[in-house]
mmCIF file with all atom_site columns, C-alpha atoms (C1' of nucleotides) in Angstrom:
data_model
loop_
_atom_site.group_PDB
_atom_site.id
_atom_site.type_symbol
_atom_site.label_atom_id
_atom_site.label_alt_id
_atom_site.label_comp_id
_atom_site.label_asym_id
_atom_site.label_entity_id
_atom_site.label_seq_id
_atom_site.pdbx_PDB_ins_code
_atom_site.Cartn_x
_atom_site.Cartn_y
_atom_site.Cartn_z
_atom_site.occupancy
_atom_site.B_iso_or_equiv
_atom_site.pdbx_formal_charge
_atom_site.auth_seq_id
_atom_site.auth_comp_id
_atom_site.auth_asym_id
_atom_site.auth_atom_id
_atom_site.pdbx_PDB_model_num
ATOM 1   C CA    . UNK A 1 1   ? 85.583  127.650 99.296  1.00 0.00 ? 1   UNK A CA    1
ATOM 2   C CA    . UNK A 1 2   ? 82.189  125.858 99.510  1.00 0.00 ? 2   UNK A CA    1
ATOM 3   C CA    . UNK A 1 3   ? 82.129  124.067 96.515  1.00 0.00 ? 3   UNK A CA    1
ATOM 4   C CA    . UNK A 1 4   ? 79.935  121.468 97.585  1.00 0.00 ? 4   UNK A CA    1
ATOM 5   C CA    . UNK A 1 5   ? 77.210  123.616 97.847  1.00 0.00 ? 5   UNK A CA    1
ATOM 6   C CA    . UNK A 1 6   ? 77.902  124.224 94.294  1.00 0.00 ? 6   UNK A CA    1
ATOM 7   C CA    . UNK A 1 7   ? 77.781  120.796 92.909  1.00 0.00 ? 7   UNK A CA    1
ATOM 8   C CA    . UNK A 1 8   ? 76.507  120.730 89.395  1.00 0.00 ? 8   UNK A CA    1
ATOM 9   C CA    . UNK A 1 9   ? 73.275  117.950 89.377  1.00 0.00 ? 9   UNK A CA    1
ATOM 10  C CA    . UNK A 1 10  ? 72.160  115.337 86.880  1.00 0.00 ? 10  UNK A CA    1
ATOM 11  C CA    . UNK A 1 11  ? 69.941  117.433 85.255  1.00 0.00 ? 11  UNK A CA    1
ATOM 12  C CA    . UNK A 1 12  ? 72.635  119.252 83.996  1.00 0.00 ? 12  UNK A CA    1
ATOM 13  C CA    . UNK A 1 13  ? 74.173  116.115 82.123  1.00 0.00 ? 13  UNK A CA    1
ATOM 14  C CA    . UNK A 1 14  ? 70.957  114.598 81.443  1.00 0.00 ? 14  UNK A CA    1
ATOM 15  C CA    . UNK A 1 15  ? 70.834  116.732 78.242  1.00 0.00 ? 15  UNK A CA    1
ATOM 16  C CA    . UNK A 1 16  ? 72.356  116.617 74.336  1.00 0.00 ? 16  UNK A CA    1
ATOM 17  C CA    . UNK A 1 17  ? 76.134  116.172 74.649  1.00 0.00 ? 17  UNK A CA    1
ATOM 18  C CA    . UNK A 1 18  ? 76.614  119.362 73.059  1.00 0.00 ? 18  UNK A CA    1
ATOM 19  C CA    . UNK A 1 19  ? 75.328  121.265 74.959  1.00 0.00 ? 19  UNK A CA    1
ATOM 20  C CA    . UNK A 1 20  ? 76.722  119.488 78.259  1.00 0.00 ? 20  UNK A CA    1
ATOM 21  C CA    . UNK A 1 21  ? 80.265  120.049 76.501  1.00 0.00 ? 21  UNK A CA    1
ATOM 22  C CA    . UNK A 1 22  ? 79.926  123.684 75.721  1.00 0.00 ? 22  UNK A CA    1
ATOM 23  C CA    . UNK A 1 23  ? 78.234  124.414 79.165  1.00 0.00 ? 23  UNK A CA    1
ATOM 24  C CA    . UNK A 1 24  ? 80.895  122.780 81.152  1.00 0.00 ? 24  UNK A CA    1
ATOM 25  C CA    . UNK A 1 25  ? 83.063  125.792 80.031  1.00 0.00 ? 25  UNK A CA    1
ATOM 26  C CA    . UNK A 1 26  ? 83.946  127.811 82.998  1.00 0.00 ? 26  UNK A CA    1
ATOM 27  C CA    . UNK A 1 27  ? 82.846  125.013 85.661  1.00 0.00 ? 27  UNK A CA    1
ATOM 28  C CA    . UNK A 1 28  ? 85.439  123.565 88.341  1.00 0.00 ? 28  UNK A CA    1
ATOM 29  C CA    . UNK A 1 29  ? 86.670  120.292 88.477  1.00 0.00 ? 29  UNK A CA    1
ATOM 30  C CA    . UNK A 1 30  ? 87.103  119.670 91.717  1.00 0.00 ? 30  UNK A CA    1
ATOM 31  C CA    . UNK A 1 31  ? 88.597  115.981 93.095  1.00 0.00 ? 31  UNK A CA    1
ATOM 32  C CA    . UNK A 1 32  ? 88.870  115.571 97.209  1.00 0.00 ? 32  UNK A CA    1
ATOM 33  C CA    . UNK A 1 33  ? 92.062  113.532 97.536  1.00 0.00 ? 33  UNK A CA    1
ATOM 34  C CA    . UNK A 1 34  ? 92.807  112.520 101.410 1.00 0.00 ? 34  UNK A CA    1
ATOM 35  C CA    . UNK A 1 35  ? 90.838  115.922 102.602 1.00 0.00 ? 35  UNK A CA    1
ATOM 36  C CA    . UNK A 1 36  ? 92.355  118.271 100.338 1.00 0.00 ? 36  UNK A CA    1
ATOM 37  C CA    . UNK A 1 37  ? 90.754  119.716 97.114  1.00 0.00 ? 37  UNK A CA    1
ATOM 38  C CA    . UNK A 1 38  ? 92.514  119.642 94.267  1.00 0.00 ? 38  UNK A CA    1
ATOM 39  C CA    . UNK A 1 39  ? 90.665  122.232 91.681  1.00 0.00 ? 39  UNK A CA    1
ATOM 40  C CA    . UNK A 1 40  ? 90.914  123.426 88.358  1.00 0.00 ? 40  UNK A CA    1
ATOM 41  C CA    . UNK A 1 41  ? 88.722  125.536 86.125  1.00 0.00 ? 41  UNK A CA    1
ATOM 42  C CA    . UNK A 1 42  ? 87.731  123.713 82.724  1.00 0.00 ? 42  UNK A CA    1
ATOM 43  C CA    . UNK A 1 43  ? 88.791  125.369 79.515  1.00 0.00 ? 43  UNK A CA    1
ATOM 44  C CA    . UNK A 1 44  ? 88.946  123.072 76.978  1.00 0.00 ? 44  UNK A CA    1
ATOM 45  C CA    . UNK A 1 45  ? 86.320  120.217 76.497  1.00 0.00 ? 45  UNK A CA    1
ATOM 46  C CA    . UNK A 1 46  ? 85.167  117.761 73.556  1.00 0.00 ? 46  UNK A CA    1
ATOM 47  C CA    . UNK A 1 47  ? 81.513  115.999 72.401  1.00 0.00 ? 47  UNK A CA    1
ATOM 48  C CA    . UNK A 1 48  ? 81.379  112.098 71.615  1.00 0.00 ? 48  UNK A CA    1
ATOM 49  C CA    . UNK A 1 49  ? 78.402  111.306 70.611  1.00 0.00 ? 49  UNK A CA    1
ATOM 50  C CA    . UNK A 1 50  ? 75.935  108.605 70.592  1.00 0.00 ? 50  UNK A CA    1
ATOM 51  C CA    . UNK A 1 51  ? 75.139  108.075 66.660  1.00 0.00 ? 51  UNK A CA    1
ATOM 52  C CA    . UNK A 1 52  ? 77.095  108.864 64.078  1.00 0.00 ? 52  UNK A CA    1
ATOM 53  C CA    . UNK A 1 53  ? 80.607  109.652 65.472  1.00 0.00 ? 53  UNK A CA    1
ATOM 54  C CA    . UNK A 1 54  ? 83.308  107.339 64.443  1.00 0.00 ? 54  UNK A CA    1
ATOM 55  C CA    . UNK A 1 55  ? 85.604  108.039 66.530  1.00 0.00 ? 55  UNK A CA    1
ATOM 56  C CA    . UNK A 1 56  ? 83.459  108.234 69.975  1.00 0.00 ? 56  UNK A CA    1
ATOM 57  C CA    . UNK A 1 57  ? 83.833  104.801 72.050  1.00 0.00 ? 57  UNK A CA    1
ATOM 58  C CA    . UNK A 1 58  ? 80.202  104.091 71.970  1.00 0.00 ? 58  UNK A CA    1
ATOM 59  C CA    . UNK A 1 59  ? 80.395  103.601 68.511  1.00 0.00 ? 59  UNK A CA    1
ATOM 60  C CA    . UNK A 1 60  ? 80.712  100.048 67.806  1.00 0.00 ? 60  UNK A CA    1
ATOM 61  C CA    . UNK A 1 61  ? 78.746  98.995  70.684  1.00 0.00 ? 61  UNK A CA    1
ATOM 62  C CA    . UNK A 1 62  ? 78.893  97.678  74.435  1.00 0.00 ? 62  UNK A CA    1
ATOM 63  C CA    . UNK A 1 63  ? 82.336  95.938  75.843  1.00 0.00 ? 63  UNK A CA    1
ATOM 64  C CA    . UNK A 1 64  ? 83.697  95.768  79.247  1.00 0.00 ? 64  UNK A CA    1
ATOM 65  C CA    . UNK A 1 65  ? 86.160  98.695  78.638  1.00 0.00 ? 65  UNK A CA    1
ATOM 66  C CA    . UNK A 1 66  ? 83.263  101.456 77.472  1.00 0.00 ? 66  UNK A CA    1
ATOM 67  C CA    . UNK A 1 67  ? 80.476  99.629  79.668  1.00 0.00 ? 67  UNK A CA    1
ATOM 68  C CA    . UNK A 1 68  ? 80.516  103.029 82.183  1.00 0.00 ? 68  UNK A CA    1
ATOM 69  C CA    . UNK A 1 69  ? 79.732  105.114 79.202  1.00 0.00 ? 69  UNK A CA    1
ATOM 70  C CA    . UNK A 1 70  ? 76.414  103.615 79.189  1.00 0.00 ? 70  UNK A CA    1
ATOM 71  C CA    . UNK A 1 71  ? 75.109  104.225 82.776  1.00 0.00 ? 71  UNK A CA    1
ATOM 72  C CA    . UNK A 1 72  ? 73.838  106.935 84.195  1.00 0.00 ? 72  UNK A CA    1
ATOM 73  C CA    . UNK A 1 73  ? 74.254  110.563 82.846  1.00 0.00 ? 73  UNK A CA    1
ATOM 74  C CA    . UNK A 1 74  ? 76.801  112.494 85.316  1.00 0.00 ? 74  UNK A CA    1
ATOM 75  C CA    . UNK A 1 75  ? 79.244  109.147 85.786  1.00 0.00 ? 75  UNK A CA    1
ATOM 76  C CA    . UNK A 1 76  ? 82.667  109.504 85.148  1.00 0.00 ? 76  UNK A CA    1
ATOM 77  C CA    . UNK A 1 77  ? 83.859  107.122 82.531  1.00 0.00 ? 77  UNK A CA    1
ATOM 78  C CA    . UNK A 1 78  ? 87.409  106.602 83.013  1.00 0.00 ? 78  UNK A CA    1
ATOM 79  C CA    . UNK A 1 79  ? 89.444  104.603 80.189  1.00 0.00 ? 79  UNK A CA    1
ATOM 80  C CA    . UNK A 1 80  ? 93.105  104.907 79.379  1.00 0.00 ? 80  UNK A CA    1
ATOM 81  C CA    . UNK A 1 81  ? 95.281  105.693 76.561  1.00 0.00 ? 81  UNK A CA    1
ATOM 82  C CA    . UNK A 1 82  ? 98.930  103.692 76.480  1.00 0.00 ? 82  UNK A CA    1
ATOM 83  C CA    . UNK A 1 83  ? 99.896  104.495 80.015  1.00 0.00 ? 83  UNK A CA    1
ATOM 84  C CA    . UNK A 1 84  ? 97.388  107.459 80.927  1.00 0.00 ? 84  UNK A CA    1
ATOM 85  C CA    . UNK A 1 85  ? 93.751  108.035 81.988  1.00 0.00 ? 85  UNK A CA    1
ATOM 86  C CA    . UNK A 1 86  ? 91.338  110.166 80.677  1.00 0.00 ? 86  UNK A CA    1
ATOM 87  C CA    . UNK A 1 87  ? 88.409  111.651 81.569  1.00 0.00 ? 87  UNK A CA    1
ATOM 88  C CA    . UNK A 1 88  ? 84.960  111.546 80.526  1.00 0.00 ? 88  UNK A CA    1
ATOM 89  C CA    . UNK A 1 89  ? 81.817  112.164 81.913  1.00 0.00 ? 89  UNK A CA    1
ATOM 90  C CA    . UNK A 1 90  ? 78.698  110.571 80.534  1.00 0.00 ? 90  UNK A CA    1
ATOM 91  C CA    . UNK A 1 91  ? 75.660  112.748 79.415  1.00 0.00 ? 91  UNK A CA    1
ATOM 92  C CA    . UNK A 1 92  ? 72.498  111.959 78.327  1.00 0.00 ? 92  UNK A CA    1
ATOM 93  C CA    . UNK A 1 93  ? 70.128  109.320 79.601  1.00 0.00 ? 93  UNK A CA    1
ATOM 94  C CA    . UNK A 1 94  ? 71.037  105.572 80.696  1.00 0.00 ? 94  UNK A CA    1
ATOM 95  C CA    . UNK A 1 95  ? 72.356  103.234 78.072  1.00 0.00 ? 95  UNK A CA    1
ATOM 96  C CA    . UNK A 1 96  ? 72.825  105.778 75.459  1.00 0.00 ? 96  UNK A CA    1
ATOM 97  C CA    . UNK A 1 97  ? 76.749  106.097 75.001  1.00 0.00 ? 97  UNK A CA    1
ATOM 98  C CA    . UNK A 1 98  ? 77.634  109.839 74.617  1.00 0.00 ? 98  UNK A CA    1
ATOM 99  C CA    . UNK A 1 99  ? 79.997  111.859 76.883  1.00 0.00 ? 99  UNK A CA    1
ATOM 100 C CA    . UNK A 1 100 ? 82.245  114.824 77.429  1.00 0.00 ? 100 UNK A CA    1
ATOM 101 C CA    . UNK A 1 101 ? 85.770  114.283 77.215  1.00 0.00 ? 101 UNK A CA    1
ATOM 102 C CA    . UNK A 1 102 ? 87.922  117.003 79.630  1.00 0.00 ? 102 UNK A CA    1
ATOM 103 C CA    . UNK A 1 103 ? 90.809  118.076 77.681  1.00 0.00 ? 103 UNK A CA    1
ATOM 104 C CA    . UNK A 1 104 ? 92.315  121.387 79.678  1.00 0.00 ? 104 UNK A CA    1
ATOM 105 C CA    . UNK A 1 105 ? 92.189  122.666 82.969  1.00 0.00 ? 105 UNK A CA    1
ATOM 106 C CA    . UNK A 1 106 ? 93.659  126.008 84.583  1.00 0.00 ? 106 UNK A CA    1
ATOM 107 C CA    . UNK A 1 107 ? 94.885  124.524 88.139  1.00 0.00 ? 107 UNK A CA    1
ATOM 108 C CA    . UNK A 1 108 ? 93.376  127.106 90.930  1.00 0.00 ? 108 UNK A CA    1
ATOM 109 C CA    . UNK A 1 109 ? 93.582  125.443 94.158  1.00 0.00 ? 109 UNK A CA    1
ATOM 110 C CA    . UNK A 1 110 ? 96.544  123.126 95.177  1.00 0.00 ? 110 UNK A CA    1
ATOM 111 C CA    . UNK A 1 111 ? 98.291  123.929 92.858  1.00 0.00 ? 111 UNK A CA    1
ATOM 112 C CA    . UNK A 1 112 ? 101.595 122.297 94.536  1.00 0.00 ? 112 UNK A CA    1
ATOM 113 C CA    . UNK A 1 113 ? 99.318  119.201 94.969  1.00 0.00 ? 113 UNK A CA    1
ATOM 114 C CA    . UNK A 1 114 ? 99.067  118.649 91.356  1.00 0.00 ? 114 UNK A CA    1
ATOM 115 C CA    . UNK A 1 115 ? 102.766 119.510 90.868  1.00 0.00 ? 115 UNK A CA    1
ATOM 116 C CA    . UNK A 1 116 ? 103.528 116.377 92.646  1.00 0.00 ? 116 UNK A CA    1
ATOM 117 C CA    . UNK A 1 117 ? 101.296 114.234 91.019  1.00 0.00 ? 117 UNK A CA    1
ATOM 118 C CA    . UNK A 1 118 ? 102.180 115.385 87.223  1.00 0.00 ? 118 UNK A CA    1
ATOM 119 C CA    . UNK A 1 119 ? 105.583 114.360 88.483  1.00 0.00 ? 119 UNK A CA    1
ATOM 120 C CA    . UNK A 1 120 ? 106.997 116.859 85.812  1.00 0.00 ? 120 UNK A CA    1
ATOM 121 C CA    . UNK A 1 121 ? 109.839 119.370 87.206  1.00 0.00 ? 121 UNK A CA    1
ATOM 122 C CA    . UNK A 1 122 ? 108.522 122.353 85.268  1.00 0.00 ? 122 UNK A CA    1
ATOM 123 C CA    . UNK A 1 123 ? 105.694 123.727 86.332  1.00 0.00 ? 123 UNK A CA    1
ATOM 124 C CA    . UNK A 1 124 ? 104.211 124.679 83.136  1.00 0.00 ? 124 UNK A CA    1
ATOM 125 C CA    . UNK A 1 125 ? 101.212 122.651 81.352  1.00 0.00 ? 125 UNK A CA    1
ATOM 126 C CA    . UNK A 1 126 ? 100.375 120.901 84.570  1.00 0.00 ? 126 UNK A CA    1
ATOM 127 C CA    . UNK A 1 127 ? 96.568  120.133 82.867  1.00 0.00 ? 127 UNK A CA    1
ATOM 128 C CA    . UNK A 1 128 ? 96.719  120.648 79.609  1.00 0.00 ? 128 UNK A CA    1
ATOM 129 C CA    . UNK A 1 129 ? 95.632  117.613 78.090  1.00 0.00 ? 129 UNK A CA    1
ATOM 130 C CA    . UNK A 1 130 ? 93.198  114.404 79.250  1.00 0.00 ? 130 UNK A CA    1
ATOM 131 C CA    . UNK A 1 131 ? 96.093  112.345 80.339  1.00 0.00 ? 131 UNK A CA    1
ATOM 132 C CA    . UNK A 1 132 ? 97.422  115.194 82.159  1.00 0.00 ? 132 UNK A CA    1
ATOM 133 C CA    . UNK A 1 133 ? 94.226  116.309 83.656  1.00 0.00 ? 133 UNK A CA    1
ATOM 134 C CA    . UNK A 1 134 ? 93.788  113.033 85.418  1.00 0.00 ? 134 UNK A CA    1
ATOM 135 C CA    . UNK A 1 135 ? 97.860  112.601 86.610  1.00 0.00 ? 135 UNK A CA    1
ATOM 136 C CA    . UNK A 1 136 ? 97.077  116.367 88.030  1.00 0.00 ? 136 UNK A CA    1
ATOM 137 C CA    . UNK A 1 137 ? 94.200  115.070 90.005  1.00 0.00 ? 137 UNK A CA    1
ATOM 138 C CA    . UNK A 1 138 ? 94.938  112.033 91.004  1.00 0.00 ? 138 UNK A CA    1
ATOM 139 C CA    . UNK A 1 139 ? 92.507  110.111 88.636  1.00 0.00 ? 139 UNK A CA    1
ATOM 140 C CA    . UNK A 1 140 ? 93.056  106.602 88.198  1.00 0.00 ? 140 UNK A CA    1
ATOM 141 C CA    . UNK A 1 141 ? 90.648  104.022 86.161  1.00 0.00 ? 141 UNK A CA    1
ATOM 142 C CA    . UNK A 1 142 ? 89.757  102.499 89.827  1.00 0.00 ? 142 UNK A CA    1
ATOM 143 C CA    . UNK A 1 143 ? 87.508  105.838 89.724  1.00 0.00 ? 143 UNK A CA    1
ATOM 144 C CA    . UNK A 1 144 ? 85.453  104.430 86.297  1.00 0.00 ? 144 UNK A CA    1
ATOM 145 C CA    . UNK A 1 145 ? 81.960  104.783 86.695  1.00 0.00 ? 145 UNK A CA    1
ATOM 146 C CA    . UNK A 1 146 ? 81.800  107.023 89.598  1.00 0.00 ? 146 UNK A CA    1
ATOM 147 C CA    . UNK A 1 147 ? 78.965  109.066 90.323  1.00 0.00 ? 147 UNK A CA    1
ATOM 148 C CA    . UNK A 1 148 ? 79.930  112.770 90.023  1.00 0.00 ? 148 UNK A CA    1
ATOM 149 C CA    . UNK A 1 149 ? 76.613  114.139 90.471  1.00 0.00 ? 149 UNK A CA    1
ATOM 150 C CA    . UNK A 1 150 ? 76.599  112.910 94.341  1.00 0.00 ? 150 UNK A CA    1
ATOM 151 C CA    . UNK A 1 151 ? 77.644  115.533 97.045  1.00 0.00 ? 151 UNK A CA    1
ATOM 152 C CA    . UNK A 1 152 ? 79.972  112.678 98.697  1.00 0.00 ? 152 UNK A CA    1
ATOM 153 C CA    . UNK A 1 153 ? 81.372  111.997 95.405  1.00 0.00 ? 153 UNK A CA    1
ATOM 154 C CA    . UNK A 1 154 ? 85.677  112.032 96.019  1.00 0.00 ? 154 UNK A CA    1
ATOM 155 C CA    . UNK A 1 155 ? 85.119  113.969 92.260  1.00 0.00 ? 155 UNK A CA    1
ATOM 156 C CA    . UNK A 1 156 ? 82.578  116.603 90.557  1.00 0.00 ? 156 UNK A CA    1
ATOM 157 C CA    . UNK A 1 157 ? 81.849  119.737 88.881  1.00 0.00 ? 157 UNK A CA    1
ATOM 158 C CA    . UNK A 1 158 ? 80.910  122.911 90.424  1.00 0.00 ? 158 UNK A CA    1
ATOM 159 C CA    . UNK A 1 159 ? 79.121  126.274 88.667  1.00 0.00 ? 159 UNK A CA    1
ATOM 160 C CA    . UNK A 1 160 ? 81.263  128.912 86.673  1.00 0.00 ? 160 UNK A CA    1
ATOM 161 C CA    . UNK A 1 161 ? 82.086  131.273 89.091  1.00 0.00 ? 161 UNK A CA    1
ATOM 162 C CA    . UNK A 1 162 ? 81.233  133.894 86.150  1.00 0.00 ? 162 UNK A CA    1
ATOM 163 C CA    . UNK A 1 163 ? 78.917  134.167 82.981  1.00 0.00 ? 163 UNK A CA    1
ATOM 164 C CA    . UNK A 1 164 ? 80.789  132.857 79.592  1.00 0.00 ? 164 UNK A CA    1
ATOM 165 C CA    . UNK A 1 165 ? 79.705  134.701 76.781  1.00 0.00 ? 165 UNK A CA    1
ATOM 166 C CA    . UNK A 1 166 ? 79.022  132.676 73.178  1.00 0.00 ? 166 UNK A CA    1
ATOM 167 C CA    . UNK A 1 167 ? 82.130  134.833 71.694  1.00 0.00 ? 167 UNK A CA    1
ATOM 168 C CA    . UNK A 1 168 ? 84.208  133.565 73.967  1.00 0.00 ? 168 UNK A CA    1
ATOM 169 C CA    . UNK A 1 169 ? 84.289  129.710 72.822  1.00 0.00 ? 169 UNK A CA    1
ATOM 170 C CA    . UNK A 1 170 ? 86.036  128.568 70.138  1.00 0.00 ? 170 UNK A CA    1
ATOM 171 C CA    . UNK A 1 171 ? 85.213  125.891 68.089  1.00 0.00 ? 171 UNK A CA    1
ATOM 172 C CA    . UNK A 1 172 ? 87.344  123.472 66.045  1.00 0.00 ? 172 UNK A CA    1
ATOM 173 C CA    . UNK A 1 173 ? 87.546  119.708 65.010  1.00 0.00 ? 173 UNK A CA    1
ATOM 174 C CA    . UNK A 1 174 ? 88.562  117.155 67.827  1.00 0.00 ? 174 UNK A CA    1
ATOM 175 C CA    . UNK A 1 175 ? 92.178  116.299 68.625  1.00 0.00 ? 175 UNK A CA    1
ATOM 176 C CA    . UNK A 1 176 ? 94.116  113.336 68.200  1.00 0.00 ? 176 UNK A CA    1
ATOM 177 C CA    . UNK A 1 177 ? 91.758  111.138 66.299  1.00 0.00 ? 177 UNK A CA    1
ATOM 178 C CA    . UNK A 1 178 ? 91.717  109.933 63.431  1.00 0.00 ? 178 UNK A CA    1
ATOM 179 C CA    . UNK A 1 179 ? 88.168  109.076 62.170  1.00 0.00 ? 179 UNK A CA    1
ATOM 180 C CA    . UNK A 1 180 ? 85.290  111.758 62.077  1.00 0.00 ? 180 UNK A CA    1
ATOM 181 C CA    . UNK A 1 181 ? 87.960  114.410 62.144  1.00 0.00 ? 181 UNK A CA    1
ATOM 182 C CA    . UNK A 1 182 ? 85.302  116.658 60.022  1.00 0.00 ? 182 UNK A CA    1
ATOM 183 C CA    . UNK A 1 183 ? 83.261  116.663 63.590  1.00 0.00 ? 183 UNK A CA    1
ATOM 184 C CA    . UNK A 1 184 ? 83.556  120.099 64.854  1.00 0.00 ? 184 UNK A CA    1
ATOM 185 C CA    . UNK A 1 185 ? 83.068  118.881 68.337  1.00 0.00 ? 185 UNK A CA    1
ATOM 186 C CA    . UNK A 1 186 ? 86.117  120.470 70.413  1.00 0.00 ? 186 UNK A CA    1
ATOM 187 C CA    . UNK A 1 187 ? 85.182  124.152 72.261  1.00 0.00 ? 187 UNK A CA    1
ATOM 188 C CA    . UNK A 1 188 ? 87.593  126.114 73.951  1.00 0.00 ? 188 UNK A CA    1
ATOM 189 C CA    . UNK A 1 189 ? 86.993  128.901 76.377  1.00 0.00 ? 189 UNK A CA    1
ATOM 190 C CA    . UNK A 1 190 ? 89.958  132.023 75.952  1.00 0.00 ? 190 UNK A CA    1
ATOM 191 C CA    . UNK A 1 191 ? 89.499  134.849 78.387  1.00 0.00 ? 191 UNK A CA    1
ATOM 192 C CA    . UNK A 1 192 ? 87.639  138.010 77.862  1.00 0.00 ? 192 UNK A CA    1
ATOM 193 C CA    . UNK A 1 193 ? 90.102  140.182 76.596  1.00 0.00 ? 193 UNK A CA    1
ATOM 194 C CA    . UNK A 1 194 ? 91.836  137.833 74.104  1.00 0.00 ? 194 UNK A CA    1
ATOM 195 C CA    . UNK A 1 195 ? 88.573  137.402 72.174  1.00 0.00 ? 195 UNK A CA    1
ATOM 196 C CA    . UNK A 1 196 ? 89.175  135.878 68.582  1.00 0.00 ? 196 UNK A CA    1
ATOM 197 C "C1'" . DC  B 2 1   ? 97.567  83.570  71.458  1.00 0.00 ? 1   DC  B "C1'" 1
ATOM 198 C "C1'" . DA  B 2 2   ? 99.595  87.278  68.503  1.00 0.00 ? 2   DA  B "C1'" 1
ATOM 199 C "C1'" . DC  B 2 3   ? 98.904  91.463  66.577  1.00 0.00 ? 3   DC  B "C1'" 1
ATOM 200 C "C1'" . DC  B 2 4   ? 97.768  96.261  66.360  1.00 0.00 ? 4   DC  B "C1'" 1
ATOM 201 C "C1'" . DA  B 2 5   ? 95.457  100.584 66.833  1.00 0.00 ? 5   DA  B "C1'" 1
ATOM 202 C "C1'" . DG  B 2 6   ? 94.649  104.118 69.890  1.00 0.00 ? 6   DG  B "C1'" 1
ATOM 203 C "C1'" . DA  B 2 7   ? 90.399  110.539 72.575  1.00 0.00 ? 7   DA  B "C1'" 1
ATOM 204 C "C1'" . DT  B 2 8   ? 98.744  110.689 74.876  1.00 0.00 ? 8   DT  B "C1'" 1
ATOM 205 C "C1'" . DC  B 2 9   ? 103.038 112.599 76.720  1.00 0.00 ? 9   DC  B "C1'" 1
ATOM 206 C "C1'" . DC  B 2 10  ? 107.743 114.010 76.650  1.00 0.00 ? 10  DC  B "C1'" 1
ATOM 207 C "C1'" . DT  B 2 11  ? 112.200 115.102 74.631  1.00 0.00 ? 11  DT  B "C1'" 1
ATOM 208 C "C1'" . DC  B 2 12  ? 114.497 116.474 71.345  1.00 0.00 ? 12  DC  B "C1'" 1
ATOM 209 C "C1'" . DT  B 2 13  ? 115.314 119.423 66.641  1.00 0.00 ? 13  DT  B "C1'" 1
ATOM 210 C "C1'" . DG  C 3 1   ? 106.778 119.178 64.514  1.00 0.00 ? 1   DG  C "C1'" 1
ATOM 211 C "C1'" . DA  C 3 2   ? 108.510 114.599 64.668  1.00 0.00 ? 2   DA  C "C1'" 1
ATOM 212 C "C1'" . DG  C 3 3   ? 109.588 110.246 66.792  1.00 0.00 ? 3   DG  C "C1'" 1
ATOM 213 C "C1'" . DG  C 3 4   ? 109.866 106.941 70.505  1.00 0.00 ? 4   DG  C "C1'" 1
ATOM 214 C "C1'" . DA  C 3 5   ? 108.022 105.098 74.958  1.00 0.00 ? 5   DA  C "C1'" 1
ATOM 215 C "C1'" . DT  C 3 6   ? 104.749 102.127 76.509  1.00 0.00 ? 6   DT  C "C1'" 1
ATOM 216 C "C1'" . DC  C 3 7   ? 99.897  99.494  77.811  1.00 0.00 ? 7   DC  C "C1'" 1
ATOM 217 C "C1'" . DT  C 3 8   ? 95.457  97.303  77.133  1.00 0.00 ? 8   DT  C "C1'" 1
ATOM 218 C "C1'" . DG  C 3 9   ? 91.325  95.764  74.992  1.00 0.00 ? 9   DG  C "C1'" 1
ATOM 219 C "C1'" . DG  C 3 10  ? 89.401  94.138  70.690  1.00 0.00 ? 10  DG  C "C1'" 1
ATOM 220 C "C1'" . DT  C 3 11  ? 89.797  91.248  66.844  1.00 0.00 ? 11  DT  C "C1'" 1
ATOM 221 C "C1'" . DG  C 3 12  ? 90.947  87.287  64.107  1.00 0.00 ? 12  DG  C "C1'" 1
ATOM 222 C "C1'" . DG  C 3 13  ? 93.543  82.865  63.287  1.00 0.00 ? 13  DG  C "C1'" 1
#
DNA sequence: CACCAGATCCTCT
DNA sequence: GAGGATCTGGTGG
């Protein structure tokens, strides 16, 4: 696969966050670790957004931990949670703090790769949740503030490899927070024939 | 300097 | 579905 003729560009993250998070639906992650590409299609995705979210890092201003979030749109902004990293990448224009946070992949290309890294002797939910997204692919917080918009970039986002349809997204309140829970920021993609 | 909350994960029931 | 493991930055004394 040539996926980095398929690189997604700024423009694409240079929008609302909104609509960054439900487009990214249907993309590839794809992180080149020593050569190899580890890749996973993105199911599960969630807004933070720039004014009025309580609960989105931006929220109560600048600091060295959130300081990515505020650069360019299409930079990963990598923080972590206890002992894991997570995920973001930052949309919008410079210094305004909003983001996508990836929640879920579906692992499609090494596979075995990610295994190892998960360090988890089932095989089952290898990605399916931030922390476990970035063990998966080898994403560490030395990777904050990366540019994933640049074809040399060692991680980026590639185009759906087929059209998502409006009825296949489902949308619900964001996950493990506990302040602007009403937010119904959090969009899932299910395949086509288990539409809800 | 101490405390504590936090965008989590894993192992049980 | 609940509880413990475990780490770091932000805040206040």
């Amino acid at each position: 696969m040539l996926w980095k003729s398929k690189i997604i560009p700024r423009t694409f993250y240079d929008r609302s966050p909104v609509e960054v998070t439900k487009e990214l639906l249907g993309t590839f992650l794809v992180r080149k670790l020593n050569g190899q590409y580890l890749v996973g299609k993105i199911i599960e995705t969630e807004a933070y957004l720039s004014e009025g979210d309580a609960a989105a890092h931006g929220f109560k201003g600048k600091s060295s931990r959130n300081k990515s979030l505020y650069g360019e749109p299409g930079h990963a902004y990598v923080h972590t949670l206890r002992q894991y990293s997570l995920l973001d990448i930052v949309t919008e224009k410079s210094s305004i703090p909003s983001s996508v946070l990836i929640r879920t992949i579906e692992p499609t290309e090494s596979i075995e790769k990610m295994k190892q890294l998960r360090n988890y002797p089932k095989g089952k939910h290898l990605a399916d949740g931030p922390g476990k997204v970035c063990m998966a692919l080898g994403i560490t917080k030395t990777m904050d503030g990366i540019d994933m918009a640049d074809k040399d970039s060692i991680l980026f986002v590639c185009r759906k490899q087929e059209k998502v349809l409006p009825n296949q997204i489902i949308t619900s309140g964001r996950i493990g927070i506990s302040k602007a829970k009403e937010l119904e920021l959090r969009f899932r993609l299910v395949s086509k024939n288990k539409q809800k």
